[in-house]
mmCIF file of C-alpha atoms in Angstrom:
data_model
loop_
_atom_site.group_PDB
_atom_site.id
_atom_site.type_symbol
_atom_site.label_atom_id
_atom_site.label_comp_id
_atom_site.label_asym_id
_atom_site.label_seq_id
_atom_site.Cartn_x
_atom_site.Cartn_y
_atom_site.Cartn_z
ATOM 1 C CA UNK A 1 5.439 -90.279 61.047
ATOM 2 C CA UNK A 2 6.909 -89.448 64.498
ATOM 3 C CA UNK A 3 4.791 -87.240 66.768
ATOM 4 C CA UNK A 4 5.403 -85.275 69.927
ATOM 5 C CA UNK A 5 3.085 -85.650 72.942
ATOM 6 C CA UNK A 6 1.822 -82.568 74.794
ATOM 7 C CA UNK A 7 0.131 -83.292 78.138
ATOM 8 C CA UNK A 8 -2.337 -80.926 79.775
ATOM 9 C CA UNK A 9 -2.329 -81.276 83.565
ATOM 10 C CA UNK A 10 -5.693 -81.787 85.310
ATOM 11 C CA UNK A 11 -6.875 -81.576 88.897
ATOM 12 C CA UNK A 12 -7.855 -85.222 89.540
ATOM 13 C CA UNK A 13 -6.930 -87.421 86.567
ATOM 14 C CA UNK A 14 -4.816 -87.337 83.593
ATOM 15 C CA UNK A 15 -6.613 -86.337 80.524
ATOM 16 C CA UNK A 16 -6.195 -87.917 77.155
ATOM 17 C CA UNK A 17 -2.997 -87.025 75.569
ATOM 18 C CA UNK A 18 -3.090 -84.795 72.490
ATOM 19 C CA UNK A 19 -0.948 -85.422 69.529
ATOM 20 C CA UNK A 20 0.593 -82.503 67.557
ATOM 21 C CA UNK A 21 2.274 -82.721 64.246
ATOM 22 C CA UNK A 22 6.050 -82.513 64.167
ATOM 23 C CA UNK A 23 5.930 -79.254 62.195
ATOM 24 C CA UNK A 24 4.066 -77.482 64.996
ATOM 25 C CA UNK A 25 6.703 -78.419 67.496
ATOM 26 C CA UNK A 26 9.408 -77.149 65.224
ATOM 27 C CA UNK A 27 7.561 -73.874 64.864
ATOM 28 C CA UNK A 28 7.188 -73.591 68.623
ATOM 29 C CA UNK A 29 10.840 -74.235 69.138
ATOM 30 C CA UNK A 30 11.879 -71.873 66.375
ATOM 31 C CA UNK A 31 10.149 -68.792 67.859
ATOM 32 C CA UNK A 32 12.437 -68.519 70.925
ATOM 33 C CA UNK A 33 15.437 -68.971 68.651
ATOM 34 C CA UNK A 34 14.369 -66.099 66.430
ATOM 35 C CA UNK A 35 13.659 -63.927 69.445
ATOM 36 C CA UNK A 36 17.003 -64.735 70.936
ATOM 37 C CA UNK A 37 18.777 -63.947 67.719
ATOM 38 C CA UNK A 38 16.994 -60.621 67.486
ATOM 39 C CA UNK A 39 17.958 -59.761 71.035
ATOM 40 C CA UNK A 40 21.501 -60.766 70.384
ATOM 41 C CA UNK A 41 21.621 -58.580 67.315
ATOM 42 C CA UNK A 42 20.104 -55.615 69.146
ATOM 43 C CA UNK A 43 22.708 -55.832 71.852
ATOM 44 C CA UNK A 44 25.584 -55.302 69.409
ATOM 45 C CA UNK A 45 27.947 -52.412 70.156
ATOM 46 C CA UNK A 46 27.044 -49.011 68.575
ATOM 47 C CA UNK A 47 29.777 -47.242 66.561
ATOM 48 C CA UNK A 48 31.784 -44.739 68.573
ATOM 49 C CA UNK A 49 30.704 -41.092 68.183
ATOM 50 C CA UNK A 50 32.720 -38.820 65.951
ATOM 51 C CA UNK A 51 35.534 -37.105 67.785
ATOM 52 C CA UNK A 52 35.505 -33.851 65.684
ATOM 53 C CA UNK A 53 33.015 -31.725 63.715
ATOM 54 C CA UNK A 54 33.092 -31.665 59.886
ATOM 55 C CA UNK A 55 34.415 -28.300 58.539
ATOM 56 C CA UNK A 56 31.830 -26.148 56.743
ATOM 57 C CA UNK A 57 31.776 -26.266 52.948
ATOM 58 C CA UNK A 58 32.675 -23.035 51.079
ATOM 59 C CA UNK A 59 29.649 -21.444 49.395
ATOM 60 C CA UNK A 60 29.885 -18.752 46.689
ATOM 61 C CA UNK A 61 27.031 -16.255 46.548
ATOM 62 C CA UNK A 62 26.076 -13.570 44.013
ATOM 63 C CA UNK A 63 23.718 -10.627 44.123
ATOM 64 C CA UNK A 64 20.809 -10.856 41.691
ATOM 65 C CA UNK A 65 19.917 -7.580 39.986
ATOM 66 C CA UNK A 66 17.218 -6.833 37.427
ATOM 67 C CA UNK A 67 18.223 -5.251 34.121
ATOM 68 C CA UNK A 68 16.750 -5.049 30.613
ATOM 69 C CA UNK A 69 17.539 -7.914 28.276
ATOM 70 C CA UNK A 70 18.538 -6.906 24.755
ATOM 71 C CA UNK A 71 17.264 -9.252 22.094
ATOM 72 C CA UNK A 72 19.145 -9.323 18.799
ATOM 73 C CA UNK A 73 18.388 -11.070 15.540
ATOM 74 C CA UNK A 74 21.160 -11.992 13.102
ATOM 75 C CA UNK A 75 20.035 -12.208 9.490
ATOM 76 C CA UNK A 76 21.376 -11.873 5.961
ATOM 77 C CA UNK A 77 19.693 -9.476 3.557
ATOM 78 C CA UNK A 78 20.109 -6.851 0.869
ATOM 79 C CA UNK A 79 19.812 -3.133 1.575
ATOM 80 C CA UNK A 80 18.535 -0.987 -1.271
ATOM 81 C CA UNK A 81 19.115 2.756 -1.033
ATOM 82 C CA UNK A 82 16.180 5.016 -1.962
ATOM 83 C CA UNK A 83 18.602 7.375 -3.742
ATOM 84 C CA UNK A 84 21.739 6.442 -5.662
ATOM 85 C CA UNK A 85 24.093 8.367 -7.940
ATOM 86 C CA UNK A 86 27.155 7.535 -10.008
ATOM 87 C CA UNK A 87 29.533 10.431 -9.458
ATOM 88 C CA UNK A 88 31.800 11.203 -12.411
ATOM 89 C CA UNK A 89 33.844 14.117 -13.713
ATOM 90 C CA UNK A 90 31.993 16.658 -15.877
ATOM 91 C CA UNK A 91 35.190 18.092 -17.382
ATOM 92 C CA UNK A 92 38.372 16.465 -18.606
ATOM 93 C CA UNK A 93 41.426 16.562 -16.395
ATOM 94 C CA UNK A 94 43.915 14.674 -14.260
ATOM 95 C CA UNK A 95 43.049 13.796 -10.672
ATOM 96 C CA UNK A 96 45.403 15.658 -8.311
ATOM 97 C CA UNK A 97 43.513 15.062 -5.051
ATOM 98 C CA UNK A 98 41.332 12.135 -4.060
ATOM 99 C CA UNK A 99 39.418 11.719 -0.808
ATOM 100 C CA UNK A 100 36.986 8.885 -1.379
ATOM 101 C CA UNK A 101 36.892 6.588 1.696
ATOM 102 C CA UNK A 102 34.810 3.588 0.636
ATOM 103 C CA UNK A 103 31.922 2.815 2.960
ATOM 104 C CA UNK A 104 32.141 6.110 4.855
ATOM 105 C CA UNK A 105 29.067 8.213 5.563
ATOM 106 C CA UNK A 106 29.462 11.709 4.116
ATOM 107 C CA UNK A 107 27.497 14.943 4.121
ATOM 108 C CA UNK A 108 26.092 16.716 1.097
ATOM 109 C CA UNK A 109 28.675 18.889 -0.671
ATOM 110 C CA UNK A 110 31.664 16.915 0.641
ATOM 111 C CA UNK A 111 34.755 17.309 -1.575
ATOM 112 C CA UNK A 112 35.592 13.918 -3.055
ATOM 113 C CA UNK A 113 38.187 14.649 -5.746
ATOM 114 C CA UNK A 114 39.945 17.576 -7.413
ATOM 115 C CA UNK A 115 41.168 17.776 -11.007
ATOM 116 C CA UNK A 116 44.073 19.780 -12.336
ATOM 117 C CA UNK A 117 42.707 23.328 -12.617
ATOM 118 C CA UNK A 118 45.597 25.077 -14.355
ATOM 119 C CA UNK A 119 43.951 25.359 -17.762
ATOM 120 C CA UNK A 120 40.467 26.283 -16.471
ATOM 121 C CA UNK A 121 42.006 29.063 -14.370
ATOM 122 C CA UNK A 122 43.816 30.385 -17.431
ATOM 123 C CA UNK A 123 40.551 30.420 -19.351
ATOM 124 C CA UNK A 124 38.885 32.404 -16.571
ATOM 125 C CA UNK A 125 41.707 34.929 -16.625
ATOM 126 C CA UNK A 126 41.469 35.384 -20.402
ATOM 127 C CA UNK A 127 37.658 35.682 -20.280
ATOM 128 C CA UNK A 128 37.867 38.395 -17.623
ATOM 129 C CA UNK A 129 40.368 40.378 -19.691
ATOM 130 C CA UNK A 130 38.190 40.154 -22.780
ATOM 131 C CA UNK A 131 35.108 41.259 -20.827
ATOM 132 C CA UNK A 132 36.955 44.307 -19.557
ATOM 133 C CA UNK A 133 38.024 45.152 -23.127
ATOM 134 C CA UNK A 134 34.488 44.890 -24.489
ATOM 135 C CA UNK A 135 33.143 47.075 -21.686
ATOM 136 C CA UNK A 136 35.638 49.799 -22.691
ATOM 137 C CA UNK A 137 34.475 49.444 -26.287
ATOM 138 C CA UNK A 138 30.864 49.947 -25.202
ATOM 139 C CA UNK A 139 31.722 53.070 -23.218
ATOM 140 C CA UNK A 140 33.692 54.492 -26.162
ATOM 141 C CA UNK A 141 30.897 53.758 -28.660
ATOM 142 C CA UNK A 142 28.371 55.519 -26.460
ATOM 143 C CA UNK A 143 30.570 58.586 -26.197
ATOM 144 C CA UNK A 144 31.036 58.763 -29.957
ATOM 145 C CA UNK A 145 27.332 58.262 -30.532
ATOM 146 C CA UNK A 146 26.530 61.046 -28.106
ATOM 147 C CA UNK A 147 28.982 63.314 -29.932
ATOM 148 C CA UNK A 148 27.388 62.265 -33.226
ATOM 149 C CA UNK A 149 30.769 61.051 -34.390
ATOM 150 C CA UNK A 150 29.815 57.382 -34.698
ATOM 151 C CA UNK A 151 26.675 55.442 -35.512
ATOM 152 C CA UNK A 152 24.308 53.229 -33.556
ATOM 153 C CA UNK A 153 25.605 50.207 -35.380
ATOM 154 C CA UNK A 154 29.026 50.647 -33.797
ATOM 155 C CA UNK A 155 27.453 50.720 -30.329
ATOM 156 C CA UNK A 156 25.316 47.674 -31.069
ATOM 157 C CA UNK A 157 28.389 45.725 -32.162
ATOM 158 C CA UNK A 158 30.191 46.659 -28.935
ATOM 159 C CA UNK A 159 27.237 45.515 -26.843
ATOM 160 C CA UNK A 160 27.138 42.141 -28.640
ATOM 161 C CA UNK A 161 30.869 41.654 -28.042
ATOM 162 C CA UNK A 162 30.439 42.455 -24.353
ATOM 163 C CA UNK A 163 27.604 39.924 -23.978
ATOM 164 C CA UNK A 164 29.755 37.266 -25.641
ATOM 165 C CA UNK A 165 32.619 38.017 -23.265
ATOM 166 C CA UNK A 166 30.276 37.642 -20.284
ATOM 167 C CA UNK A 167 29.069 34.253 -21.519
ATOM 168 C CA UNK A 168 32.641 33.120 -22.096
ATOM 169 C CA UNK A 169 33.602 34.123 -18.547
ATOM 170 C CA UNK A 170 30.640 32.293 -17.061
ATOM 171 C CA UNK A 171 31.534 29.164 -19.033
ATOM 172 C CA UNK A 172 35.169 29.329 -17.891
ATOM 173 C CA UNK A 173 34.161 29.809 -14.254
ATOM 174 C CA UNK A 174 31.743 26.864 -14.465
ATOM 175 C CA UNK A 175 34.496 24.654 -15.896
ATOM 176 C CA UNK A 176 36.809 25.731 -13.070
ATOM 177 C CA UNK A 177 34.158 24.911 -10.480
ATOM 178 C CA UNK A 178 33.669 21.446 -11.993
ATOM 179 C CA UNK A 179 37.297 20.557 -11.335
ATOM 180 C CA UNK A 180 36.133 19.966 -7.749
ATOM 181 C CA UNK A 181 33.940 16.874 -7.570
ATOM 182 C CA UNK A 182 31.578 16.975 -4.586
ATOM 183 C CA UNK A 183 28.879 14.737 -3.173
ATOM 184 C CA UNK A 184 25.431 15.733 -4.522
ATOM 185 C CA UNK A 185 23.648 14.532 -1.367
ATOM 186 C CA UNK A 186 24.351 12.954 2.006
ATOM 187 C CA UNK A 187 24.880 9.212 2.005
ATOM 188 C CA UNK A 188 27.382 6.373 2.124
ATOM 189 C CA UNK A 189 30.139 6.018 -0.450
ATOM 190 C CA UNK A 190 30.316 2.838 -2.477
ATOM 191 C CA UNK A 191 33.117 1.610 -4.737
ATOM 192 C CA UNK A 192 35.907 3.861 -5.978
ATOM 193 C CA UNK A 193 36.773 3.123 -9.592
ATOM 194 C CA UNK A 194 39.604 5.660 -10.125
ATOM 195 C CA UNK A 195 42.985 6.317 -8.543
ATOM 196 C CA UNK A 196 45.076 9.379 -7.856
ATOM 197 C CA UNK A 197 46.810 10.637 -11.013
ATOM 198 C CA UNK A 198 44.314 9.073 -13.422
ATOM 199 C CA UNK A 199 43.032 11.122 -16.365
ATOM 200 C CA UNK A 200 39.247 11.327 -16.500
ATOM 201 C CA UNK A 201 36.820 12.752 -19.023
ATOM 202 C CA UNK A 202 33.031 13.144 -19.171
#
């Protein structure tokens, strides 16, 4: 294998030559080359400085405010009312007015429908006339009894007729009042099963 000779100088005589392996010489020669390459690389030209400044980027800002957060829960369920009623006519008649908005909240006593009241009004008028007639009969019977012209039985009969006329008038007035169908309590209306002009009966 070839070798390189490295001589060490001495003051009086030459010393024995030392032999180094070929690889060591290569390493010794390679170090200056690497150093030179590094120096050559470090001496490269730097890039020219930027001629102008970069424009600022637009930034959008908002103001943060504190406020309560409403939490909602969507669910499907069935609502059962504590009080329900099926409203129907208590007297026979034809519906002439109907104000039943389905799903609307109403107050107690709200007028929902009105029936034809022609016949009930006629009954009230007749009952009033009969009551007035029986009251005259009672007054006349009392006068005759006081004059000892008539008997107690005649007065008793007049009183019975007057009481019957009063009951008839009260019944006619109640029937007239029932031609107006009203809400028995406050609540929400459900389904409407009749239409305007329909004939209804209890």
